[in-house]
Short mmCIF file of N, CA and C in Angstrom, two decimals:
data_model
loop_
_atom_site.label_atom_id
_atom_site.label_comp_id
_atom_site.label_asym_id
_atom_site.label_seq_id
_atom_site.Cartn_x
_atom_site.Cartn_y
_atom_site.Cartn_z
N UNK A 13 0.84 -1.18 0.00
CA UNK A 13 0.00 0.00 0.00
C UNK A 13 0.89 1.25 0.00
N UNK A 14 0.52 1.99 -1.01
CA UNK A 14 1.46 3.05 -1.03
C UNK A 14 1.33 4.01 0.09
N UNK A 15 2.29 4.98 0.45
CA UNK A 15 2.19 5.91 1.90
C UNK A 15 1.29 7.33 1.06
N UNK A 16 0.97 7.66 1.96
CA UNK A 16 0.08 8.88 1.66
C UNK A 16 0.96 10.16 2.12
N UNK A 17 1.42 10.78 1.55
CA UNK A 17 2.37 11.98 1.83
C UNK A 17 1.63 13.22 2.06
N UNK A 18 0.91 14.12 2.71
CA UNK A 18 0.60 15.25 2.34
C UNK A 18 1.89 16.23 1.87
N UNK A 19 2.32 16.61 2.58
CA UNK A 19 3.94 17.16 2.52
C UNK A 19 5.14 17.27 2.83
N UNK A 20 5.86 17.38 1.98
CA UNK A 20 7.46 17.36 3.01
C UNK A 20 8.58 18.51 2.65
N UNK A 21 8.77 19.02 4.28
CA UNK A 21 10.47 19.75 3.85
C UNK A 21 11.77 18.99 4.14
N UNK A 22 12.13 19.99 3.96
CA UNK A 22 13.72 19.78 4.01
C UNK A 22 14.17 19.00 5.32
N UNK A 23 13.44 19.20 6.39
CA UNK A 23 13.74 17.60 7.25
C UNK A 23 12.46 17.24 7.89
N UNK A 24 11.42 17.39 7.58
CA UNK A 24 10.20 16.79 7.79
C UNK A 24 9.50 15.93 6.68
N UNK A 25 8.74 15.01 6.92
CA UNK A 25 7.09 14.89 6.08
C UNK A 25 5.91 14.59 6.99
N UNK A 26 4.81 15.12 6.47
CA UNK A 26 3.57 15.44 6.97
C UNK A 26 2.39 14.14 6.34
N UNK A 27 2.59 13.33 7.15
CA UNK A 27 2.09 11.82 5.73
C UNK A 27 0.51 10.87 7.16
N UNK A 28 -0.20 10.10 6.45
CA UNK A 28 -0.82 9.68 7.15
C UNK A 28 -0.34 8.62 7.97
N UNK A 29 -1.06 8.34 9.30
CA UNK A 29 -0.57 7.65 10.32
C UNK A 29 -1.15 5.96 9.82
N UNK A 30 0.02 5.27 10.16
CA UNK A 30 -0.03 3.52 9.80
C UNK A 30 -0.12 2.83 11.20
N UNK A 31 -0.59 1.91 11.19
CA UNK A 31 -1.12 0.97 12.34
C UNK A 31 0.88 1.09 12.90
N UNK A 32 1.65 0.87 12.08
CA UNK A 32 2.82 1.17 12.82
C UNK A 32 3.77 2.34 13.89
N UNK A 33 2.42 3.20 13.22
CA UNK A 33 2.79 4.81 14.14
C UNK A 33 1.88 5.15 15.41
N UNK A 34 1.51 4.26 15.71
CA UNK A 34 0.06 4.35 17.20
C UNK A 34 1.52 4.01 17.98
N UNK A 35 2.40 2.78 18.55
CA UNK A 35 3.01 3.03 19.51
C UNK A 35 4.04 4.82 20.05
N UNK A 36 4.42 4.93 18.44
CA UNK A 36 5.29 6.37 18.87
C UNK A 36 4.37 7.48 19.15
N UNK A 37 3.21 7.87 18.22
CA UNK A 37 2.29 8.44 19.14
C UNK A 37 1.58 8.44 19.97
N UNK A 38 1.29 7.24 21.07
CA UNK A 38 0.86 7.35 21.88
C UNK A 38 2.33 7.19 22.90
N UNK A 39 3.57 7.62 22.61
CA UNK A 39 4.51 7.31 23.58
C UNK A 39 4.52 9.15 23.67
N UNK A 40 4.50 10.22 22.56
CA UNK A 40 4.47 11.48 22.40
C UNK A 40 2.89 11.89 23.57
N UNK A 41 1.88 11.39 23.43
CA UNK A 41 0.81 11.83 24.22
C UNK A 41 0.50 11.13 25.23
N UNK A 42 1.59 10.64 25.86
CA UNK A 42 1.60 9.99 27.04
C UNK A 42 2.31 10.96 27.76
N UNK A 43 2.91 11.90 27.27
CA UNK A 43 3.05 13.42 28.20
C UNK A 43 2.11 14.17 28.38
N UNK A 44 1.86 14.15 29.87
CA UNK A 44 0.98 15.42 30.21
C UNK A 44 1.54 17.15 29.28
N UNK A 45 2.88 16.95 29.74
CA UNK A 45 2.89 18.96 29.39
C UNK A 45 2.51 18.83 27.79
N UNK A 46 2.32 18.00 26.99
CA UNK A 46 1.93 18.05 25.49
C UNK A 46 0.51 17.87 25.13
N UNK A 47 -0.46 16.91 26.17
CA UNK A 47 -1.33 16.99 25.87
C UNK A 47 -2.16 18.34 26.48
N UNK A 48 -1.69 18.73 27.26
CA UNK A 48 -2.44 19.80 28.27
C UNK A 48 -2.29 21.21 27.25
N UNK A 49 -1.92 21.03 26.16
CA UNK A 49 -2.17 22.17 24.93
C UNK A 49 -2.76 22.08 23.93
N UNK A 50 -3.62 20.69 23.98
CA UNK A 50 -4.54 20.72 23.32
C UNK A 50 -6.02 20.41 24.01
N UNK A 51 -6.90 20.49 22.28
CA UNK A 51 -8.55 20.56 23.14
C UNK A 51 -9.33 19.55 23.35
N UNK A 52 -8.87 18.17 22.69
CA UNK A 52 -9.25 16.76 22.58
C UNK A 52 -8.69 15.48 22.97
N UNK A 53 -7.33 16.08 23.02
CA UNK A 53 -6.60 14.38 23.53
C UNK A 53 -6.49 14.66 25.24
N UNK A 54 -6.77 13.21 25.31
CA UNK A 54 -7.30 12.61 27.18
C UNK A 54 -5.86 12.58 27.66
N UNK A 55 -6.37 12.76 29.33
CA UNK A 55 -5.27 12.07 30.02
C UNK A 55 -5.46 11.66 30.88
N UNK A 56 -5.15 10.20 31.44
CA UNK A 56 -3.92 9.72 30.88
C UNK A 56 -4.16 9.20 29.10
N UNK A 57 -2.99 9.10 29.19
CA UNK A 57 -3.45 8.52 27.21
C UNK A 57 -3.80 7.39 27.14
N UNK A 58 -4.82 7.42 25.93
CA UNK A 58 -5.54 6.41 25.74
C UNK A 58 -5.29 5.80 24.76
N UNK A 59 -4.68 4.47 24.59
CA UNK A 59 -4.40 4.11 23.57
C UNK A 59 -5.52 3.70 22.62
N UNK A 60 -6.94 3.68 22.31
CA UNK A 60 -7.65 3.59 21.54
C UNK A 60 -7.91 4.49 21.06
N UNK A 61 -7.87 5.79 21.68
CA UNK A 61 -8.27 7.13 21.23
C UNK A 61 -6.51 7.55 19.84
N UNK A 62 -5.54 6.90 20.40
CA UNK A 62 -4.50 7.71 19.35
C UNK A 62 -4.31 6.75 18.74
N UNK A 63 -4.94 5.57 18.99
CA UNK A 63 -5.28 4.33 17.44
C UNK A 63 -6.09 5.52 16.79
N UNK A 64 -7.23 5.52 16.62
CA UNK A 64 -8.20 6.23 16.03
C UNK A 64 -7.73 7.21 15.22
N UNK A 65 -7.16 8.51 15.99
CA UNK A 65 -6.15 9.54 15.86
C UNK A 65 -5.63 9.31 14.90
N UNK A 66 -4.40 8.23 15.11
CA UNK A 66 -3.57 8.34 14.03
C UNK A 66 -3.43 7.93 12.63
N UNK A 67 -5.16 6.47 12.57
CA UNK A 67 -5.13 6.24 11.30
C UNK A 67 -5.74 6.98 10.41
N UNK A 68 -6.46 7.98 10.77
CA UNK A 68 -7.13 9.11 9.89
C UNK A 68 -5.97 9.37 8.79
N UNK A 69 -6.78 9.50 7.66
CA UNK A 69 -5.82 9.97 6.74
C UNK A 69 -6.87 11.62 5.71
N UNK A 70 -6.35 11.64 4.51
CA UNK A 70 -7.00 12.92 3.76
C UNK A 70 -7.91 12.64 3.49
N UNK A 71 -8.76 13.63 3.17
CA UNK A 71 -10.67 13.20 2.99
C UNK A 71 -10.46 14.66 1.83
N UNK A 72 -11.67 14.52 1.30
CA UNK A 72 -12.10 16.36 0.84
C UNK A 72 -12.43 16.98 1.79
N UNK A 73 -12.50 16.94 2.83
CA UNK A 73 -13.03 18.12 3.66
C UNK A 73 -11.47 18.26 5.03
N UNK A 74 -10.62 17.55 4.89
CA UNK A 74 -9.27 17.76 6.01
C UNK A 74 -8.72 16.64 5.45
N UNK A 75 -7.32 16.80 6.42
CA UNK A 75 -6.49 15.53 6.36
C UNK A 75 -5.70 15.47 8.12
N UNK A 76 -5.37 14.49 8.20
CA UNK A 76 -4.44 14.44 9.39
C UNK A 76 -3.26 13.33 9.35
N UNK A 77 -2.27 13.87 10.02
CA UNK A 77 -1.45 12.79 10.05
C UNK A 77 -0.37 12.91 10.88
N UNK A 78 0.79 11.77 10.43
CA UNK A 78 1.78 12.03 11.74
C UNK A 78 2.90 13.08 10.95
N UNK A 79 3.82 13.31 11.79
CA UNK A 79 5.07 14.32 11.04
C UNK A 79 6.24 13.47 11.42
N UNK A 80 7.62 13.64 10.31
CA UNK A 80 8.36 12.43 10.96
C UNK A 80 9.45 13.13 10.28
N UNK A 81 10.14 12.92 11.14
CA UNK A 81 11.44 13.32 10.85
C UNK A 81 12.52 11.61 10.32
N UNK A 82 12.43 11.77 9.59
CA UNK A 82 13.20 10.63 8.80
C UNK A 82 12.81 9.38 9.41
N UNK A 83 13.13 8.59 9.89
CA UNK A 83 11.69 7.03 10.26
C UNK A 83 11.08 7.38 11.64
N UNK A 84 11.55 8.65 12.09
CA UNK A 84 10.76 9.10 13.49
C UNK A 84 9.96 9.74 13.92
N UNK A 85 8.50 9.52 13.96
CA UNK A 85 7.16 10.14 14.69
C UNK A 85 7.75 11.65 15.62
N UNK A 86 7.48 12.26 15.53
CA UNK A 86 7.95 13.49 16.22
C UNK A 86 7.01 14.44 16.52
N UNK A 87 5.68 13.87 16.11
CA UNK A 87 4.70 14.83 16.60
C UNK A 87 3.03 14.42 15.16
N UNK A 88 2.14 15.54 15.56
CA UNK A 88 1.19 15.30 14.73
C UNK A 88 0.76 16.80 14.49
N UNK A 89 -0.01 16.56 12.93
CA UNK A 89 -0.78 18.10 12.21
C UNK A 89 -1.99 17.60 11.76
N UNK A 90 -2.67 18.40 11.92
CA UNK A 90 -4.45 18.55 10.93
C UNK A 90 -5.16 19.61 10.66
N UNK A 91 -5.68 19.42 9.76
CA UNK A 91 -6.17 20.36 8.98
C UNK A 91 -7.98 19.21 9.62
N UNK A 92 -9.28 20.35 10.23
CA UNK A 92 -10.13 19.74 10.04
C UNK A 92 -11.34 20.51 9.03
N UNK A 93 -12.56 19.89 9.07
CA UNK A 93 -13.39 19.76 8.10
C UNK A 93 -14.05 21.69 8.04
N UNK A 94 -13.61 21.56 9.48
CA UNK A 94 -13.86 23.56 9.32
C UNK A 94 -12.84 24.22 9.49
N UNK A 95 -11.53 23.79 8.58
CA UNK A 95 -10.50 24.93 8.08
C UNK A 95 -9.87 25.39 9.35
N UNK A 96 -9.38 24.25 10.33
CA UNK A 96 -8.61 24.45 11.59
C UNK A 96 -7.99 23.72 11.14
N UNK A 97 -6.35 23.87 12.19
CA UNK A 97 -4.97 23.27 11.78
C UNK A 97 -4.76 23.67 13.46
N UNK A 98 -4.22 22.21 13.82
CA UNK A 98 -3.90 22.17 15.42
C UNK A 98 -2.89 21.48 14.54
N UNK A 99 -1.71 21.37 15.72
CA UNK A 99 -0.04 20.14 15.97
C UNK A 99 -0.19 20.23 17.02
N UNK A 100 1.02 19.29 16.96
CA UNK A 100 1.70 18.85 18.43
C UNK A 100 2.39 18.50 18.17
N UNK A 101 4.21 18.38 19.19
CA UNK A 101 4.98 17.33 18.87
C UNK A 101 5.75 16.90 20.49
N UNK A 102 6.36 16.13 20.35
CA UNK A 102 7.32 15.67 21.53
C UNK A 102 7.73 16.69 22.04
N UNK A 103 7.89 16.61 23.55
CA UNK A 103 8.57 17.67 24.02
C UNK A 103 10.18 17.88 23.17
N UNK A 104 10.70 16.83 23.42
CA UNK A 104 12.06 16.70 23.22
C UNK A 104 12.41 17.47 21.66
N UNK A 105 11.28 17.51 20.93
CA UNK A 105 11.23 18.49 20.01
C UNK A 105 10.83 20.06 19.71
N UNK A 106 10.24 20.71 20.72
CA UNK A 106 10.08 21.87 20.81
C UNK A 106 11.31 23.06 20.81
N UNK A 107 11.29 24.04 20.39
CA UNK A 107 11.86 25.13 20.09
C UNK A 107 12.82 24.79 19.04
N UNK A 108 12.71 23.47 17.97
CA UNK A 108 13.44 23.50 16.87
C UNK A 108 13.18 23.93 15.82
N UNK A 109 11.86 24.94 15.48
CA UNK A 109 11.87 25.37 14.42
C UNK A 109 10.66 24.43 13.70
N UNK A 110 10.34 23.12 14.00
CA UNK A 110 9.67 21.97 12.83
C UNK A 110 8.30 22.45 13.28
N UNK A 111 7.54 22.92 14.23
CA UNK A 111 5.85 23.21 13.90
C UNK A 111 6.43 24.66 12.88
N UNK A 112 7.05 25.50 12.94
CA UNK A 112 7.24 26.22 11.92
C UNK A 112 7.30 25.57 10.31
N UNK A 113 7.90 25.27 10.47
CA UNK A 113 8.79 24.20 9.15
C UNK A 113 7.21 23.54 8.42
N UNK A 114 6.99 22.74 8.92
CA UNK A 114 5.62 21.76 8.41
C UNK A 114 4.57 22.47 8.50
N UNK A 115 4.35 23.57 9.38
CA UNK A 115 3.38 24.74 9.25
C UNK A 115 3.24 25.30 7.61
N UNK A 116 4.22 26.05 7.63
CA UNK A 116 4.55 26.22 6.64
C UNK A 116 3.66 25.64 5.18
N UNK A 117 4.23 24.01 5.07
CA UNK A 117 3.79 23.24 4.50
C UNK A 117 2.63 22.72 4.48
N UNK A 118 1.63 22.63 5.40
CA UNK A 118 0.62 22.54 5.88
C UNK A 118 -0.59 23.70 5.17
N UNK A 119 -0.17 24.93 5.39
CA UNK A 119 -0.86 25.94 5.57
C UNK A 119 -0.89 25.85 3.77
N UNK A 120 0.21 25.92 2.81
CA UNK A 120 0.44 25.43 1.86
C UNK A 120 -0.63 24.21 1.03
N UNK A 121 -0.63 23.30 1.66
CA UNK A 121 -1.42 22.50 1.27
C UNK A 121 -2.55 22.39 1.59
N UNK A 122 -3.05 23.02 2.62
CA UNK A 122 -4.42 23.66 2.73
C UNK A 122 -5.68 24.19 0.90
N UNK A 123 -4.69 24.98 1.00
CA UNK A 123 -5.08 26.48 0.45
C UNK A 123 -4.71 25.78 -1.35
N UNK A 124 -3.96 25.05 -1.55
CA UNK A 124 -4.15 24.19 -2.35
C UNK A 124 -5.03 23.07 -2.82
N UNK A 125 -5.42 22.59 -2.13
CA UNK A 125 -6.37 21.35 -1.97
C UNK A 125 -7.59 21.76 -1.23
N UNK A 126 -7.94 22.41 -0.70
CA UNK A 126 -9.51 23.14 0.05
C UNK A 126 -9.56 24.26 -0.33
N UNK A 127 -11.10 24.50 -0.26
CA UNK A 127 -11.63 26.14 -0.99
C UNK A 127 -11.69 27.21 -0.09
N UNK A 128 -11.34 26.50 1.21
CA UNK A 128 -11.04 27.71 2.25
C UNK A 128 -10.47 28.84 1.98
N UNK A 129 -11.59 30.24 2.55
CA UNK A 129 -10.87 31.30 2.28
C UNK A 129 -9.62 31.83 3.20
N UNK A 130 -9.79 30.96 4.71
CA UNK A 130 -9.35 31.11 5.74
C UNK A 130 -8.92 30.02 6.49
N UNK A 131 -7.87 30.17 6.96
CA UNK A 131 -7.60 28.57 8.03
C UNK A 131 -7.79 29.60 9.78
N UNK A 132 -8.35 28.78 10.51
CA UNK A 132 -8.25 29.03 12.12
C UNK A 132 -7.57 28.62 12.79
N UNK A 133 -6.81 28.38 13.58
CA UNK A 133 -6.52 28.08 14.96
C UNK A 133 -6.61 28.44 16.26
N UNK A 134 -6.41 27.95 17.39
CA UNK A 134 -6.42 28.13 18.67
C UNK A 134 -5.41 27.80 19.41
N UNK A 135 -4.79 28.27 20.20
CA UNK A 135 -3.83 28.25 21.18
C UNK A 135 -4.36 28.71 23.05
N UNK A 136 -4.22 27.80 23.51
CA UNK A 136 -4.15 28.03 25.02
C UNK A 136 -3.39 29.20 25.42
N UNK A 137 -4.30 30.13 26.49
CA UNK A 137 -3.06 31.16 26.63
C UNK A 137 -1.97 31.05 27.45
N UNK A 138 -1.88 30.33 27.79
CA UNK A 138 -0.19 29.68 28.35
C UNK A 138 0.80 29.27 27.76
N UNK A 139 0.49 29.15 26.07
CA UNK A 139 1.27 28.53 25.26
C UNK A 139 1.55 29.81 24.26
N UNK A 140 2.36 30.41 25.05
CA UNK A 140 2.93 31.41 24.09
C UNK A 140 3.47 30.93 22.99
N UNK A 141 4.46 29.62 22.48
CA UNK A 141 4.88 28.86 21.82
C UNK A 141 4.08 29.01 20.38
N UNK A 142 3.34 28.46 20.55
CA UNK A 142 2.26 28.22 19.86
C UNK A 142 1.84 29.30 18.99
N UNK A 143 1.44 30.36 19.72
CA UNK A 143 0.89 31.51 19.46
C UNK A 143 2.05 32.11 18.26
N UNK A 144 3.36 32.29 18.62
CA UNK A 144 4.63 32.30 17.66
C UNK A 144 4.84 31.89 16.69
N UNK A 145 4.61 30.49 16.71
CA UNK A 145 4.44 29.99 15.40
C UNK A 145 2.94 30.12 14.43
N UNK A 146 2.13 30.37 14.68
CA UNK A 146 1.24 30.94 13.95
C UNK A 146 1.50 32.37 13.25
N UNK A 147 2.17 33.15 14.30
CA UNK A 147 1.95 34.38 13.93
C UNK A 147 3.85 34.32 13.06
N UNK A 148 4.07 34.01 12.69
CA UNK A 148 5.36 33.70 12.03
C UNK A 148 4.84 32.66 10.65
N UNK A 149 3.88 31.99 10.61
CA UNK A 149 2.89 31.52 9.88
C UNK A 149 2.42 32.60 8.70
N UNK A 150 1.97 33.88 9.04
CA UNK A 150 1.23 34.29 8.83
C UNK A 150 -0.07 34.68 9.23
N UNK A 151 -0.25 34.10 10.33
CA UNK A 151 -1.91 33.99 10.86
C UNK A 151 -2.04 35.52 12.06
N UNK A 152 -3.35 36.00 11.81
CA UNK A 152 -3.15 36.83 12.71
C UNK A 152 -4.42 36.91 14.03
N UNK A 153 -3.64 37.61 15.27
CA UNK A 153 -4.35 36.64 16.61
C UNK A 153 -6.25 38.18 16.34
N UNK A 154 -6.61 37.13 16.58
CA UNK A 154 -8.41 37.61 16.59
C UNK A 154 -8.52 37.69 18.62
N UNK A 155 -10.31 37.67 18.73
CA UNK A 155 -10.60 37.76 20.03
C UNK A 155 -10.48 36.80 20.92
N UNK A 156 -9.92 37.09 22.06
CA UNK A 156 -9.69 35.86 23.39
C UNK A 156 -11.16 35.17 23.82
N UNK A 157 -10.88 34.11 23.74
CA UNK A 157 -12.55 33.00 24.48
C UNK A 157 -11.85 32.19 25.03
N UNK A 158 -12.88 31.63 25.54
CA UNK A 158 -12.53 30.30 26.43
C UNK A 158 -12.79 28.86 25.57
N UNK A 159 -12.36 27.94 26.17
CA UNK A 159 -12.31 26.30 25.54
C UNK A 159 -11.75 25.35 26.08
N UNK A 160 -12.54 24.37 25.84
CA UNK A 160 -12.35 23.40 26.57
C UNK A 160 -10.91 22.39 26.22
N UNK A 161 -10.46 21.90 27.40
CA UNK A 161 -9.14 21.40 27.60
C UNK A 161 -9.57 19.64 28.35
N UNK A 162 -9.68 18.47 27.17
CA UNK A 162 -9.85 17.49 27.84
C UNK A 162 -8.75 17.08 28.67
N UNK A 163 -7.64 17.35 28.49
CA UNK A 163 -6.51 16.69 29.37
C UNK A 163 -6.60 17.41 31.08
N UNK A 164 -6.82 18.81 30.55
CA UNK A 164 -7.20 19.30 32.20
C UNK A 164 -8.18 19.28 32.25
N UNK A 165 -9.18 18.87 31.94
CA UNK A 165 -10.49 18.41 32.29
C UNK A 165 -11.40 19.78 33.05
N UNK A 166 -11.35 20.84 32.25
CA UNK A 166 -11.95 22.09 32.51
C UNK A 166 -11.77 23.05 31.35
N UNK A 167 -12.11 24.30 31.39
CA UNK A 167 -12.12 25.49 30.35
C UNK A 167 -11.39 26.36 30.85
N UNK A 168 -10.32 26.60 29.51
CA UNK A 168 -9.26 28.04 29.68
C UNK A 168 -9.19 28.54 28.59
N UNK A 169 -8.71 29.87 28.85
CA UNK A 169 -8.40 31.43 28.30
C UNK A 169 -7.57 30.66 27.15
N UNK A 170 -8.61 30.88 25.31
CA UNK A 170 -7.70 30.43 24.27
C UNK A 170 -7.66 31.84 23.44
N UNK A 171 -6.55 31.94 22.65
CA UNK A 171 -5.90 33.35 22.09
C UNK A 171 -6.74 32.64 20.56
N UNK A 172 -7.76 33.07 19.73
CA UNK A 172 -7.75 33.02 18.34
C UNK A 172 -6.88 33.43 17.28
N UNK A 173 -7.02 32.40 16.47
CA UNK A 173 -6.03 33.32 15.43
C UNK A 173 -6.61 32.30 13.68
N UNK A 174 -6.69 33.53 12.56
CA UNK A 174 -7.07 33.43 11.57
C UNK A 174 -5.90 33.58 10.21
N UNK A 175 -6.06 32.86 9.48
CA UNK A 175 -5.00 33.43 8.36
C UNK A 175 -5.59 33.13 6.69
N UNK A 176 -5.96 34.59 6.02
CA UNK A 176 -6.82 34.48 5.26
C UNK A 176 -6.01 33.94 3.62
N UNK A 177 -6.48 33.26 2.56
CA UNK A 177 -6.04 32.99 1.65
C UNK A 177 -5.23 33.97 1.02
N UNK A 178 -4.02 33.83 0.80
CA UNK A 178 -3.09 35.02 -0.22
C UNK A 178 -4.05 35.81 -1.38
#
């Protein structure tokens, strides 16, 4: 079966997740400080939930998948059916530049392949991180709301942010 690539740079690809990539991603969201920045993955981790997760592949309306740095899982991107784009990756990978990098590529293949005039995201406001790489993206931050956080299992202060088609 051939691999499904959405995209790749210069040391990433952005490709769909194989029954072989559930152990490395659920070894990545078996960290609390990684899941606690997003709005859907549980904790503790569940390994049926990042089975599920990770075999999603491209549809017409999103795609999702894992990101890998040469045979290594290093995190995850999606694009969903209403023109949002969340990641994540390993701690041990943060501040290298790669949610930039595959952002990049992502945001790219969006706007290529969907009629979206606009992609969204959300960032927790604790995750300044985050917020950086969007806005280095291109995306620019809209009005503060609240949202729900399954890993902390309550609602916090999320920063919006929009980035409209070139």
């Amino acid at each position: 079966m051939a691999e499904t690539v959405f995209a790749r740079t210069p040391r990433l690809v952005w490709r769909a997740g194989t029954p072989d990539d559930v152990e490395a991603l659920y070894a990545i969201v078996s960290d609390f400080d990684v899941v606690r920045q997003t709005e859907t993955w549980p904790w503790p981790a569940d390994l049926s939930f990042t089975r599920s997760r990770c075999i999603v592949t491209a549809s017409d309306q999103g795609a999702s998948g894992v990101v890998c740095q040469g045979d290594e899982v290093v995190g995850y991107l999606g694009l969903s059916p209403e023109g949002k784009i969340g990641y994540m990756f390993g701690k041990f990978y943060w501040g290298r530049g790669l949610a930039t990098e595959i952002g990049a590529a992502a945001v790219a293949y969006a706007f290529d392949r969907f009629d979206w005039q606009c992609l969204e995201a959300c960032v927790f406001a604790d995750n300044p991180a985050s917020g950086r790489v969007l806005e280095k993206l291109g995306f620019e931050e809209g009005n503060a709301c609240q949202g729900p956080c399954r890993a902390r299992g309550g609602v916090y202060p999320i920063r919006t942010f929009r980035r409209p088609r070139a």
